[in-house]
Structures are given as C-alpha cells and as structure tokens.
PDB file of C-alpha atoms in Angstrom:
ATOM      1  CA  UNK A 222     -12.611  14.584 -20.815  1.00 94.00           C
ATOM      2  CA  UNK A 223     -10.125  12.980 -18.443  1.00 97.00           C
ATOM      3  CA  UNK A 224     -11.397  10.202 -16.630  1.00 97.00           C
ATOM      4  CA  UNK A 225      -9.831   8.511 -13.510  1.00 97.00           C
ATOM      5  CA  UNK A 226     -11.211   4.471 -13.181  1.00 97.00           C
ATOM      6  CA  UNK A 227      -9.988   2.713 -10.558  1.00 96.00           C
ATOM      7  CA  UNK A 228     -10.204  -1.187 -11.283  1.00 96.00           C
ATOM      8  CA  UNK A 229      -9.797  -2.801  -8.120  1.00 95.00           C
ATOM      9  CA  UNK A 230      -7.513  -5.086  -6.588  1.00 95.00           C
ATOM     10  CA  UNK A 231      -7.704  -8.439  -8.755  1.00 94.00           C
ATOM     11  CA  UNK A 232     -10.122  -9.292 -11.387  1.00 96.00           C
ATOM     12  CA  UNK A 233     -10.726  -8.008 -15.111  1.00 96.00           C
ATOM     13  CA  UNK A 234     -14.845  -8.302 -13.982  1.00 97.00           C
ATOM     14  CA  UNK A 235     -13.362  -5.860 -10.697  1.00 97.00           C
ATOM     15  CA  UNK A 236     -14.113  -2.664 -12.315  1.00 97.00           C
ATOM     16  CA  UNK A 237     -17.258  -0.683 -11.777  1.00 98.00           C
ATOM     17  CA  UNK A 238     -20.088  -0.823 -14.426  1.00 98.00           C
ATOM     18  CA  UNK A 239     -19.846   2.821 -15.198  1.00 98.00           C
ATOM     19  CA  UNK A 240     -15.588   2.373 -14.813  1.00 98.00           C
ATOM     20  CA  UNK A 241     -16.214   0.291 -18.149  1.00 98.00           C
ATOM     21  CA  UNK A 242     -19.039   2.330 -19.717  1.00 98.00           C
ATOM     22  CA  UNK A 243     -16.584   5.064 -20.012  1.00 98.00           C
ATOM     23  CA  UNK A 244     -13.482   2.921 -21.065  1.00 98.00           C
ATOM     24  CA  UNK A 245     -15.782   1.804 -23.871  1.00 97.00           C
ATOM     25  CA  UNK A 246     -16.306   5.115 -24.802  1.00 97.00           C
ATOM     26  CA  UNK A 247     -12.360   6.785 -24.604  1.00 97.00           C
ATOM     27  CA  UNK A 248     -10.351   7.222 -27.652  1.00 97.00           C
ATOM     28  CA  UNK A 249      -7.397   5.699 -25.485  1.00 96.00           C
ATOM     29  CA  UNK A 250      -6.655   4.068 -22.615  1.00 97.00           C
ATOM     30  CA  UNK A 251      -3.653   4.523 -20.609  1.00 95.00           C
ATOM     31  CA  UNK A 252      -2.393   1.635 -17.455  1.00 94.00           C
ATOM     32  CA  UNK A 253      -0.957   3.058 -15.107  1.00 90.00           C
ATOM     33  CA  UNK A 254       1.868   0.321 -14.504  1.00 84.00           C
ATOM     34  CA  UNK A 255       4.394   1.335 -11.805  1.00 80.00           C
ATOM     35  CA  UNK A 256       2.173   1.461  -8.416  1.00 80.00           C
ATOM     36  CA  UNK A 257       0.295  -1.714  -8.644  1.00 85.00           C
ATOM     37  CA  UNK A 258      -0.684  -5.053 -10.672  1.00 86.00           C
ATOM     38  CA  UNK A 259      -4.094  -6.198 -11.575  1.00 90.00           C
ATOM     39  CA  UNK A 260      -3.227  -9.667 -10.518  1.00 90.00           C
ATOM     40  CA  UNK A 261      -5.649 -11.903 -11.890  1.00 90.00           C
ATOM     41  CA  UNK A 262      -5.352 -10.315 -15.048  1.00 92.00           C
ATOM     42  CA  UNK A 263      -3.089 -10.068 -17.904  1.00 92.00           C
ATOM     43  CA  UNK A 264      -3.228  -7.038 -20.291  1.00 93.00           C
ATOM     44  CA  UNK A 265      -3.948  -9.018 -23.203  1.00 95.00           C
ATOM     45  CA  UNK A 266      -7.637 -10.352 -21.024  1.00 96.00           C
ATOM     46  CA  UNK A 267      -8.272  -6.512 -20.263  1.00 96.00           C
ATOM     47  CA  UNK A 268      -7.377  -5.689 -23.806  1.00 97.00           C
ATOM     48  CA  UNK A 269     -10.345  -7.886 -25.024  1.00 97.00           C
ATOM     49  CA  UNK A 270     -12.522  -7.684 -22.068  1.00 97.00           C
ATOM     50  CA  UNK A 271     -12.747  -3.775 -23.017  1.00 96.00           C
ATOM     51  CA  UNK A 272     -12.666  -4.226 -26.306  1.00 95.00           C
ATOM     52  CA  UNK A 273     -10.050  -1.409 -26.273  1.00 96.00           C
ATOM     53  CA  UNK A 274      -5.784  -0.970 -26.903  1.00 97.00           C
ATOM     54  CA  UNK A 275      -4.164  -0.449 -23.811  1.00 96.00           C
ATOM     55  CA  UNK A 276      -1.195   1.904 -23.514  1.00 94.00           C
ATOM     56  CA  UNK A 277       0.970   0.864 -20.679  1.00 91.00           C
ATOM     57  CA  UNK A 278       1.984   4.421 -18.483  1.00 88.00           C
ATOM     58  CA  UNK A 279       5.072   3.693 -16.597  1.00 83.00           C
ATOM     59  CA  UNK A 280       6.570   5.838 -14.105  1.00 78.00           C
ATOM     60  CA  UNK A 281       8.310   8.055 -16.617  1.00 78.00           C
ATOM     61  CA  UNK A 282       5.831   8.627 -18.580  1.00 81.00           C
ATOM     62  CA  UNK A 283       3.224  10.077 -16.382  1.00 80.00           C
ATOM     63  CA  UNK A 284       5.800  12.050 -14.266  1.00 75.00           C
ATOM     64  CA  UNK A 285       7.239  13.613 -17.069  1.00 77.00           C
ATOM     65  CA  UNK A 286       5.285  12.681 -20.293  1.00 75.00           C
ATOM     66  CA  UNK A 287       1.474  13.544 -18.963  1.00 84.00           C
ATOM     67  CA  UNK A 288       1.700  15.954 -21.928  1.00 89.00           C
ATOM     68  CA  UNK A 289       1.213  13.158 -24.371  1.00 90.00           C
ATOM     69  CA  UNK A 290      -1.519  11.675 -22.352  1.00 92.00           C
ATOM     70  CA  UNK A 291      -3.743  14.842 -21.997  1.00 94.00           C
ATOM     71  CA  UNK A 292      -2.699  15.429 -25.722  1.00 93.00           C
ATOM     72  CA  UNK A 293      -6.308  16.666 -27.331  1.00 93.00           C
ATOM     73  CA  UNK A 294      -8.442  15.589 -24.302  1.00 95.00           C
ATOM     74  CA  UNK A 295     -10.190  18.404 -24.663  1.00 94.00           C
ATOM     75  CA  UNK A 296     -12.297  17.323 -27.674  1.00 94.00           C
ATOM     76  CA  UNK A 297     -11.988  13.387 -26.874  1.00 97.00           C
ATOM     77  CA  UNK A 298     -12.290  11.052 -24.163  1.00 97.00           C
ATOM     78  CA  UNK A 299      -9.065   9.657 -22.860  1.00 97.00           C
ATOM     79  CA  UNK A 300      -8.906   7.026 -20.086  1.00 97.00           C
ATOM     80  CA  UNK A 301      -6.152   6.546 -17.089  1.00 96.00           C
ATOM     81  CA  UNK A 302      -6.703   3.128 -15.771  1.00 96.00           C
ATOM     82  CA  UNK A 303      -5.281   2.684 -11.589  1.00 94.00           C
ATOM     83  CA  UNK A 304      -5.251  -0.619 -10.031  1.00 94.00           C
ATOM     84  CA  UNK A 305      -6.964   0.136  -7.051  1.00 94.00           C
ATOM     85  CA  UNK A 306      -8.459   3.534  -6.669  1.00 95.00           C
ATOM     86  CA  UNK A 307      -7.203   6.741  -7.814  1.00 93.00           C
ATOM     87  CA  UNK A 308      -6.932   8.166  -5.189  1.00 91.00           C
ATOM     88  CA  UNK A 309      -6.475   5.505  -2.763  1.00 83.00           C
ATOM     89  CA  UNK A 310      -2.985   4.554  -1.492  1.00 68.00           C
ATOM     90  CA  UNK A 311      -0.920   6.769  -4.634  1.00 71.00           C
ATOM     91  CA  UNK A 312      -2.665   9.838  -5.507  1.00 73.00           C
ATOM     92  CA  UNK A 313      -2.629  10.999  -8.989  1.00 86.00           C
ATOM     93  CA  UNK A 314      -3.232  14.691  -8.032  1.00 88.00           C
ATOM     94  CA  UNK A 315      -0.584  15.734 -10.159  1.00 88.00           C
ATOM     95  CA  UNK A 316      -1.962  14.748 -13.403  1.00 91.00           C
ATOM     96  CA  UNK A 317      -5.381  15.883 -12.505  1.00 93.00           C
ATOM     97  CA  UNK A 318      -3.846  19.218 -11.841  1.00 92.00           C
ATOM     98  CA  UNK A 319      -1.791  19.487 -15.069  1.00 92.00           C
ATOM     99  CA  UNK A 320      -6.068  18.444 -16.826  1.00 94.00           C
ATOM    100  CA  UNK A 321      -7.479  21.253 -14.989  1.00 94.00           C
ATOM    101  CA  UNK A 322      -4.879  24.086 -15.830  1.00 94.00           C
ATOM    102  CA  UNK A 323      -5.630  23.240 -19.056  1.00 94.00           C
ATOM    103  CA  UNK A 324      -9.260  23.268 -18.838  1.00 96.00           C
ATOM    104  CA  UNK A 325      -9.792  19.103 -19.722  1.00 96.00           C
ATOM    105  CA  UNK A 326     -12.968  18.626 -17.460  1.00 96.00           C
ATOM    106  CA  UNK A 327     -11.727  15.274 -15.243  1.00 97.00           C
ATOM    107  CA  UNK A 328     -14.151  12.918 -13.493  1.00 97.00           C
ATOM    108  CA  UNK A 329     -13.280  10.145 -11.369  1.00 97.00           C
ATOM    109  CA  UNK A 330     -14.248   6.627 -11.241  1.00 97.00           C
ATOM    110  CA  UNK A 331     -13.705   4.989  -7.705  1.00 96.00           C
ATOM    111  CA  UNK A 332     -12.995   1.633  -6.650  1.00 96.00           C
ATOM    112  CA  UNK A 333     -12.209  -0.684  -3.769  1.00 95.00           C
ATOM    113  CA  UNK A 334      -8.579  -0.326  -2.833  1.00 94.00           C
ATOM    114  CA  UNK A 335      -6.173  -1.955  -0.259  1.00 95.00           C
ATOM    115  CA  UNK A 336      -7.000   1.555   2.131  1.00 94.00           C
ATOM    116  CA  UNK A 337     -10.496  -0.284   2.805  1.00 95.00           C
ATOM    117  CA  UNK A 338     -10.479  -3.430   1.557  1.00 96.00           C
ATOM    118  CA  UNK A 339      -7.374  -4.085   4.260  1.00 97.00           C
ATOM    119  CA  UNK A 340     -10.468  -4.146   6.623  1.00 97.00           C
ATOM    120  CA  UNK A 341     -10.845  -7.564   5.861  1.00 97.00           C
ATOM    121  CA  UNK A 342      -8.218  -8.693   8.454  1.00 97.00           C
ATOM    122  CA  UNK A 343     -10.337  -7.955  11.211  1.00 97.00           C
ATOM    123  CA  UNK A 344      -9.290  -4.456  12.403  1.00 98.00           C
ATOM    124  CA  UNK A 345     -11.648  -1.520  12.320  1.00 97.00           C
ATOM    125  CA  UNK A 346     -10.669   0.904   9.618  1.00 96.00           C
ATOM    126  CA  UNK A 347     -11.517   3.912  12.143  1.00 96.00           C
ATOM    127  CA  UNK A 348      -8.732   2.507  14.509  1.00 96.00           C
ATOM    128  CA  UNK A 349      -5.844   2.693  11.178  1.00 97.00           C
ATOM    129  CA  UNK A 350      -3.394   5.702  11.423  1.00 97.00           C
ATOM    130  CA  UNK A 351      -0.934   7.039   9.218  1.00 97.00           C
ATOM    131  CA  UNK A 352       0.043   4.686   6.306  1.00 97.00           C
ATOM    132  CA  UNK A 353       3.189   4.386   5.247  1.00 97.00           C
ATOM    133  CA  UNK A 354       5.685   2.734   2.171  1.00 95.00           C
ATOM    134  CA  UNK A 355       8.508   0.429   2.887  1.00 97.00           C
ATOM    135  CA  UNK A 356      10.789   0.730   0.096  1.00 95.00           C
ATOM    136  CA  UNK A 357      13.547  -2.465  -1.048  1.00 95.00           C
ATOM    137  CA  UNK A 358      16.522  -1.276   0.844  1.00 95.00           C
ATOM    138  CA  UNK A 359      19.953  -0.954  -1.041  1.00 91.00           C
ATOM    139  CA  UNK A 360      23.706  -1.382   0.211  1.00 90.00           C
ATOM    140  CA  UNK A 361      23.986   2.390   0.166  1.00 91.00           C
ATOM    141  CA  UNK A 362      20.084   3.522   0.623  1.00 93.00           C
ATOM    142  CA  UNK A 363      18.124   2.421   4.177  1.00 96.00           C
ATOM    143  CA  UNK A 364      15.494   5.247   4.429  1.00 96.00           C
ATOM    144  CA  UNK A 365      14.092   5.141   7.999  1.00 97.00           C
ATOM    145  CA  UNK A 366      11.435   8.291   7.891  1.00 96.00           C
ATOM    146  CA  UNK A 367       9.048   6.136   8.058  1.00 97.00           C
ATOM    147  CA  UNK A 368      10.156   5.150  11.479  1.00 98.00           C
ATOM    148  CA  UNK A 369       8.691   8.403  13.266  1.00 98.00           C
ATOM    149  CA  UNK A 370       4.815   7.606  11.938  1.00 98.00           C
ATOM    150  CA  UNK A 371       4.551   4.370  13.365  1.00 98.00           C
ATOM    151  CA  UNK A 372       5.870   5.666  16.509  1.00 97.00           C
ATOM    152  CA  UNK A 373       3.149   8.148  16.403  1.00 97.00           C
ATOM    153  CA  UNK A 374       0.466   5.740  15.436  1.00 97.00           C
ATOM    154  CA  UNK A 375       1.785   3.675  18.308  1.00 96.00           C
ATOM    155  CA  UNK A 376       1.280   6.662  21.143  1.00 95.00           C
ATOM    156  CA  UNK A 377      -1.903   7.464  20.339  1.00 94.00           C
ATOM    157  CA  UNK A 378      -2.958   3.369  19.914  1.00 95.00           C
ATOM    158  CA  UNK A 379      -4.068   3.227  16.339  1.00 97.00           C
ATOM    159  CA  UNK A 380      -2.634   0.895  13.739  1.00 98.00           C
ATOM    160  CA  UNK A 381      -0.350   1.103  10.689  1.00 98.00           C
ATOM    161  CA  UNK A 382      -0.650  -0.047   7.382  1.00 98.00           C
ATOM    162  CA  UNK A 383       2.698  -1.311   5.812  1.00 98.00           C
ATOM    163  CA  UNK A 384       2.772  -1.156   2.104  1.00 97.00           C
ATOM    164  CA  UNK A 385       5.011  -3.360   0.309  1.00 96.00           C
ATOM    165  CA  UNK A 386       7.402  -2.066  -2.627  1.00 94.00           C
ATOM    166  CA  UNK A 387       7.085  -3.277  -6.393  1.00 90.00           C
ATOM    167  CA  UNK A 388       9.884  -2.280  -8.682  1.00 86.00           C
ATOM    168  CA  UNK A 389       8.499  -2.664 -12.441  1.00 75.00           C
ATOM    169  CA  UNK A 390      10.534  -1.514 -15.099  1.00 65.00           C
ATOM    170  CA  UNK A 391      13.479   0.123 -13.451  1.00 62.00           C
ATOM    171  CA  UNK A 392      16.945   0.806 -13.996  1.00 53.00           C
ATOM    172  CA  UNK A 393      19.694  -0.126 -12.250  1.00 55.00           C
ATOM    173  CA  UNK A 394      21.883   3.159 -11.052  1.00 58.00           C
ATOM    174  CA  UNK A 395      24.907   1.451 -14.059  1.00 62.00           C
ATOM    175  CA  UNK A 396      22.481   1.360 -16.561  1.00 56.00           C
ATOM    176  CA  UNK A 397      20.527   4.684 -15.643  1.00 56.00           C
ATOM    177  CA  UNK A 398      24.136   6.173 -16.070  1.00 61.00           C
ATOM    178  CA  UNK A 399      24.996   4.910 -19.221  1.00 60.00           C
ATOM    179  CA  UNK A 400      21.571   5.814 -20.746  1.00 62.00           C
ATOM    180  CA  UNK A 401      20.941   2.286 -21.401  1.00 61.00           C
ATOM    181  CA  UNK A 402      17.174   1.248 -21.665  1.00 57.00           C
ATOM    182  CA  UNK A 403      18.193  -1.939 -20.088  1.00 58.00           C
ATOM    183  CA  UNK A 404      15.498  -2.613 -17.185  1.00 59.00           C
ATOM    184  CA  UNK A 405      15.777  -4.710 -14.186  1.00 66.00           C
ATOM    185  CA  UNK A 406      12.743  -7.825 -14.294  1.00 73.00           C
ATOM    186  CA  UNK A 407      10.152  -7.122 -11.649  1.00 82.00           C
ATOM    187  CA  UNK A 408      10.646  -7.236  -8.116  1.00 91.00           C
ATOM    188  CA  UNK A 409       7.974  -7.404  -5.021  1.00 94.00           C
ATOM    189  CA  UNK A 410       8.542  -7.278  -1.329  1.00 96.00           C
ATOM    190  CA  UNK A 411       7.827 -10.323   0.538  1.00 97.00           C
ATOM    191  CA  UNK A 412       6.552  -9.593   4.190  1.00 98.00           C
ATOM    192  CA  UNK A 413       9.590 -11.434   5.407  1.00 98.00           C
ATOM    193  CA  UNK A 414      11.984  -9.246   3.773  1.00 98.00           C
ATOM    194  CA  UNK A 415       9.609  -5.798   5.356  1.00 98.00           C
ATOM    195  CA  UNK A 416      10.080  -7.533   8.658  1.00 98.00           C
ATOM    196  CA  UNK A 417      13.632  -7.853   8.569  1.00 98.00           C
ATOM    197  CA  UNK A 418      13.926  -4.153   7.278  1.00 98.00           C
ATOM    198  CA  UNK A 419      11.025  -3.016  10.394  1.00 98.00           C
ATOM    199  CA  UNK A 420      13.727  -4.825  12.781  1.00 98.00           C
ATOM    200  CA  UNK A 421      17.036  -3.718  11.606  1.00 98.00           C
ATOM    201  CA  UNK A 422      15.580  -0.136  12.019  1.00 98.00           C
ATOM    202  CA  UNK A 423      14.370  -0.199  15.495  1.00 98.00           C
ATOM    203  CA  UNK A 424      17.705  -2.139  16.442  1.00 97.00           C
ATOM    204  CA  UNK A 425      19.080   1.102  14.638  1.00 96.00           C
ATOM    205  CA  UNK A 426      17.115   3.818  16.528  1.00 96.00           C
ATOM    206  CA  UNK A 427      16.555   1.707  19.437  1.00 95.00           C
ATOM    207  CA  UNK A 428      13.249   4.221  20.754  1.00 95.00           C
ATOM    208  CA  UNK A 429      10.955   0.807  20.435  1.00 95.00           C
ATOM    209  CA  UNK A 430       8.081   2.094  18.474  1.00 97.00           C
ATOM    210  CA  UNK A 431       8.232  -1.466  18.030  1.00 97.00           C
ATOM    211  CA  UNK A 432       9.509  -4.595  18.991  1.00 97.00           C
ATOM    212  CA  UNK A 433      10.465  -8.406  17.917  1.00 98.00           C
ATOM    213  CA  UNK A 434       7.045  -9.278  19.873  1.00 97.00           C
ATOM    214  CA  UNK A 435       5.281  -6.393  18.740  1.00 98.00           C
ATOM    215  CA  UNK A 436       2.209  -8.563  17.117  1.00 98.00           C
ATOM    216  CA  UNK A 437       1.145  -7.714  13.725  1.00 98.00           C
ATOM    217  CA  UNK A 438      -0.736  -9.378  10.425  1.00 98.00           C
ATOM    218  CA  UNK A 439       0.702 -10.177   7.299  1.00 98.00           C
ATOM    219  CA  UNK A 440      -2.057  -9.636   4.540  1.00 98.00           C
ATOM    220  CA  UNK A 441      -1.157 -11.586   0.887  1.00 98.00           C
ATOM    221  CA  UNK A 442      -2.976 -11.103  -2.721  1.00 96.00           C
ATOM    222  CA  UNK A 443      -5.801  -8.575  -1.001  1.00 96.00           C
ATOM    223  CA  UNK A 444      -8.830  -9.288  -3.384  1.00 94.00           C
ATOM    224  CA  UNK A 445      -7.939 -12.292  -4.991  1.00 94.00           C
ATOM    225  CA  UNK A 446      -9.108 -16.080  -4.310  1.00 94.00           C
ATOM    226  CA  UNK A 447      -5.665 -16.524  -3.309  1.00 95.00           C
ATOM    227  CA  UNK A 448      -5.997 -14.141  -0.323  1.00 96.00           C
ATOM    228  CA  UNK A 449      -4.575 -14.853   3.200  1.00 97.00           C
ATOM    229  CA  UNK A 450      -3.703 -13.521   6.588  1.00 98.00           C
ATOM    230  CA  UNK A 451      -1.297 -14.434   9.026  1.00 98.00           C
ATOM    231  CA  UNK A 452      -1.120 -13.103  12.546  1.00 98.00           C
ATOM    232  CA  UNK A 453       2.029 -13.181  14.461  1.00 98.00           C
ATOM    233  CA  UNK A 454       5.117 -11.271  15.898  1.00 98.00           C
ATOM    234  CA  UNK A 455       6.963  -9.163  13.905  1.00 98.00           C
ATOM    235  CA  UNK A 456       9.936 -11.544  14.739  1.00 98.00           C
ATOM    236  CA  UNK A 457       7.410 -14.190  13.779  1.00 98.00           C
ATOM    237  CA  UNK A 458       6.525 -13.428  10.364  1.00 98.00           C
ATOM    238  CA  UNK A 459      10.443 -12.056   9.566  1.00 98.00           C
ATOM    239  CA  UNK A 460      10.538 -15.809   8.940  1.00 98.00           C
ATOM    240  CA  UNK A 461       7.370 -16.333   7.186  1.00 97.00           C
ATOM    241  CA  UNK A 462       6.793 -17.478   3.418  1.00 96.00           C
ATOM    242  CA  UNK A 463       4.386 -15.460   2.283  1.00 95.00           C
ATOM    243  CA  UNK A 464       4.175 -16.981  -1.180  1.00 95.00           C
ATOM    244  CA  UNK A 465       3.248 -15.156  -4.374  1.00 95.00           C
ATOM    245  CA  UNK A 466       2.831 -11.637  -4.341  1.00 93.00           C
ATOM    246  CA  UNK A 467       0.974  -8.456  -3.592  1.00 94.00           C
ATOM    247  CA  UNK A 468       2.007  -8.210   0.228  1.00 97.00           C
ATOM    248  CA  UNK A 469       1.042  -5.823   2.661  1.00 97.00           C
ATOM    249  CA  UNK A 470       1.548  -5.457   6.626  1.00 98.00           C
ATOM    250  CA  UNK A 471      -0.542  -4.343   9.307  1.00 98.00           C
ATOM    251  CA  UNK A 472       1.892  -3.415  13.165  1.00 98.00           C
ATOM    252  CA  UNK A 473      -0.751  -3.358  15.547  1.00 98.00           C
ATOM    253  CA  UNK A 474      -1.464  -0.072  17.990  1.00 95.00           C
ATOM    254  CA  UNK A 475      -1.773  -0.315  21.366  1.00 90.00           C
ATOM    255  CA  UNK A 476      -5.652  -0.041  21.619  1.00 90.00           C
ATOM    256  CA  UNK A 477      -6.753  -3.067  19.977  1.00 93.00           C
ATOM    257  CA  UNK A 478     -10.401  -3.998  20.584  1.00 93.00           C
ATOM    258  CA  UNK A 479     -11.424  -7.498  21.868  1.00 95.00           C
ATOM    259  CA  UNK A 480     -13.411  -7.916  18.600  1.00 96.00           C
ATOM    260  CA  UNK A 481     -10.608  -7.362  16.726  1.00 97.00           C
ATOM    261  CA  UNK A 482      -8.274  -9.718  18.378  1.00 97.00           C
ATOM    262  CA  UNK A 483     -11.098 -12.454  18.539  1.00 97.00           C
ATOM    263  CA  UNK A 484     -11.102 -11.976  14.943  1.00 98.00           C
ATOM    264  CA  UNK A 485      -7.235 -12.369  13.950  1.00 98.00           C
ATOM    265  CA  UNK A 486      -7.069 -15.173  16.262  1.00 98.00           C
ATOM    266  CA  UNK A 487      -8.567 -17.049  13.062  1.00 97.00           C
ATOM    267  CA  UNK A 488      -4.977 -16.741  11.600  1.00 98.00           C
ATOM    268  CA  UNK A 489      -2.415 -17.289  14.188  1.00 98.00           C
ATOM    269  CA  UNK A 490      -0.585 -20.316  14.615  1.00 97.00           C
ATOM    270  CA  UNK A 491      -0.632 -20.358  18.899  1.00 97.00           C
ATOM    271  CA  UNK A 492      -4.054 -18.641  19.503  1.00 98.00           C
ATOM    272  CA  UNK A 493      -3.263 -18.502  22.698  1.00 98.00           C
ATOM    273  CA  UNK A 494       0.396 -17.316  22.646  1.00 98.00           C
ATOM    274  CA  UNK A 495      -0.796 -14.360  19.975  1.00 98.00           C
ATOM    275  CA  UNK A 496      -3.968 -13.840  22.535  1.00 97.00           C
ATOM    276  CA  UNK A 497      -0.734 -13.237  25.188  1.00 97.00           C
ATOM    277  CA  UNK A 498       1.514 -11.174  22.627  1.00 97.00           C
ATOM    278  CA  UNK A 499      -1.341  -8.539  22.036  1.00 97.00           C
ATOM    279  CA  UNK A 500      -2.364  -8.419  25.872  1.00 95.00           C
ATOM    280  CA  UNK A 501       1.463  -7.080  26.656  1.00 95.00           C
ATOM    281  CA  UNK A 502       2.038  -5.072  23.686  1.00 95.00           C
ATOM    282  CA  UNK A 503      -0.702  -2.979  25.525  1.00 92.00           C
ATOM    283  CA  UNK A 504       1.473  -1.988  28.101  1.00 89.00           C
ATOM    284  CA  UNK A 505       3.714  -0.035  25.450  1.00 86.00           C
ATOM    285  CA  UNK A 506       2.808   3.493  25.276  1.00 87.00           C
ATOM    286  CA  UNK A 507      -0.048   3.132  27.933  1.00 86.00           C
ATOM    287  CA  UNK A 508      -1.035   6.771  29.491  1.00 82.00           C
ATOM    288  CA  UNK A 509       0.105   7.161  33.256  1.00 78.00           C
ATOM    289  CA  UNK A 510      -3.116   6.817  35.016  1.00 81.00           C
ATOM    290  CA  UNK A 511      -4.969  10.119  35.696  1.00 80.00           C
ATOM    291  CA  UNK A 512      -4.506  11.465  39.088  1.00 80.00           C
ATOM    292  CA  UNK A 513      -6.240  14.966  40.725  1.00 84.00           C
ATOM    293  CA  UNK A 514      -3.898  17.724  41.207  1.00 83.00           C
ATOM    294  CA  UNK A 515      -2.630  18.228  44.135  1.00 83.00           C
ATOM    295  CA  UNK A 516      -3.947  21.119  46.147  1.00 79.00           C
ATOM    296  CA  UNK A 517      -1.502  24.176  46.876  1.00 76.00           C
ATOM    297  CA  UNK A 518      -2.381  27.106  49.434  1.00 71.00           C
ATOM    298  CA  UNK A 519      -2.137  30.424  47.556  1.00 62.00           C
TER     299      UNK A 519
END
C-alpha cells in the first residue's frame, strides 16, 4: 500500500490520528521536501515523534526516481509524507498514477492546507478564484502567465490566492551545467519581493488587472503561533517586512462582502483609508448597469 498523509501546515502534533497510525505502521517513510516546510518542526522531532527514519524526497527524486519509492509497495506499506495536503495546493497525481498502473492499492490521508486554512484572513473561501504561483524572477526569466488569471478572477469579482516560491535544494544553471551537486541554500519569497514582481508586470502589460491601490492581504507562517495578516495596497505591502517565512498573498476581487472587509479591517494600519481603498477598487471591472432593449418595429 501507498499511502498519501498530509501533515498540516506547522506542528509535529498537526497530523491526523489515523495520518500517524499508518506512518507507524509503513516500512518507510518518504518527505516530500521541495513544495513546502513543516515549520515548527525539524526532521530530527518528526523522526522521534513517529518513531520512524525519514527519507527526505526532493524534487528529483519523485519526478524521476518514484520507481525507488513504489519499489515493493505491493507487499509493504510505504509512506509519502506532504506538508499540507496531498492534494491541496501541489497535486501528487503523478505518483499516484505511476501506484495504480502498477496495481499498489493507494489511500489518502487529508489534512488542513493553506487552500482552506487561508480562510482565516477573513474572506469567504466560496468567493476565492483561480490560484496561482509566483515564482523568484531571474535576470533572464520573468514569467507573466500568471497575469491573465488574476485578470479573470478580477472580472468576474472573486479573489486570488498568491503563493509564494521556496527554492530548496537547487542548482544554479553553472553548476547544473557542470554536473556539480553543488546546491544553492534555501530561498523563500517575502511578500515584498511578490509585490514588486505583481507591479513590474502590470507596469509591463499595462491592462490593470491590478493596480498600486489595488488592496490586498499579506498572510505570514499560516498555522503557526507566529501567524499574521496585514491588509493594505499592493503598493503598500511592496514595502512591507514580512518577517520569517512561509508567505502567501491574497489581491482582492471586486465583490468583496461587507463582512469580509469588517473583518480585515482588524489588520490594516489606516482602517479607514483601507475601508476607502476597497470601496474604489469596486469600481474596476463593475458590469455596465442592465438596461431593456430597445424596441425595433419589424
């Protein structure tokens, strides 16, 4: 068996009581280490809270090594640990598809992930639309797909969630060419840094599926006792220290409920000027009011 166990978004304790049950039970236990961090917990504390080796799974080894960790699942149990949930904001669909083809029986272990737990900000998750990644641009590399979902999310009023890049154990492009297993330290993206990339894009395309004083909320260490919010401008929070990582972003849409605003007024610096900020993003994107047809003799 191949099981999936999501562990949540902070704490050793965050995993479900069946989640452990089964990790107790697997032969081994793979991390999956490239997506996300458990971080309130180091792999030496889940190590002994499991009472189980962990093998870290990096990015190259489950893209191209998920041989070796489906290797004789079929007559033991074999764990693949995801901060998170499994199938919450990176899917592992690949790997469960590689299990089934060859007949390993999978189940699935969910847990809370930052796709409902962002929630917890105040906005409704009904009123979220397309998510999308913002990825640490490069000199040569400023990927701007991205740019057509919010401005989709934005017409039809609904949300977006931002989430931030992590770069564990990569490569830079010299190293990756010489075949040197040299690896770069870790690297997360602060919501300043997302802000400046959001703006240098729509100064770029210049469509405004956003603006400077488009409001939004910066969301830091989801999960943890260190969590916070900050509400502000996207201009606003370009300037922002948003301390130690995990980061996330939320660009409002255009329909944003009273309740919702009454609630993220808890984290804005001017109340009143964020109050103002959300009233006139409104006007972006707002549908022409309805008028009857007009009435033509045949």
């Amino acid at each position: 068996m191949l099981y999936l166990i999501g562990l949540g978004l902070s704490y050793k304790s965050d995993i479900t009581v069946r989640g452990l049950e089964a990790v107790r039970n697997c032969q081994r236990v793979y991390l999956e280490h490239y997506t996300s961090i458990l971080m309130a917990a180091s792999l030496e504390e889940l190590e002994e809270y499991y009472g189980k080796p962990i093998i870290l799974a990096d990015r190259e080894l489950v893209e191209t090594g998920s041989d070796d960790i489906l290797r004789d699942a079929k007559k033991e149990d074999v764990a693949f640990l995801v901060v998170g949930d499994p199938f919450g904001a990176t899917t592992h669909t690949d790997l469960v598809l590689r299990a089934k083809k060859s007949g390993i029986p999978v189940e699935v272990v969910h847990n809370a992930s930052v796709m409902n737990a962002v929630g917890s900000c105040g906005l409704q998750l009904y009123t979220f639309g397309q998510t999308i990644s913002m990825v640490f641009f490069t000199e040569n590399w400023r990927p701007d797909s991205w740019y057509d979902k919010i401005m989709e999310n934005r017409k039809i009023g609904l949300h977006t969630l931002v989430l931030l890049d992590i770069k564990v154990k990569e490569q830079s492009i010299e190293n990756m060419a010489r075949g040197r297993l040299i690896y770069e330290p870790p690297r997360y993206m602060s919501i300043s840094q997302c802000c400046e990339q959001l703006l240098e894009i729509e100064e770029t395309r210049g469509t405004k599926a956003y603006t400077p004083a488009t409001p939004a909320v910066a969301i830091s260490r989801l999960g943890s006792a260190a969590q916070s919010f900050k509400a502000g401008t996207i201009e606003e929070l370009s300037q922002y220290d948003s301390g130690e990582p995990l980061h996330s972003l939320v660009i409002l849409g255009r329909q944003c409920h009273d309740l919702e605003v009454e609630y993220l007024l808890e984290f804005a610096d001017n109340k009143e000027k964020f109050r103002q900020d959300v009233i006139a993003d409104q006007e972006f994107f707002k549908p022409a009011p309805w008028t009857p047809p007009v009435e033509t003799d045949d």
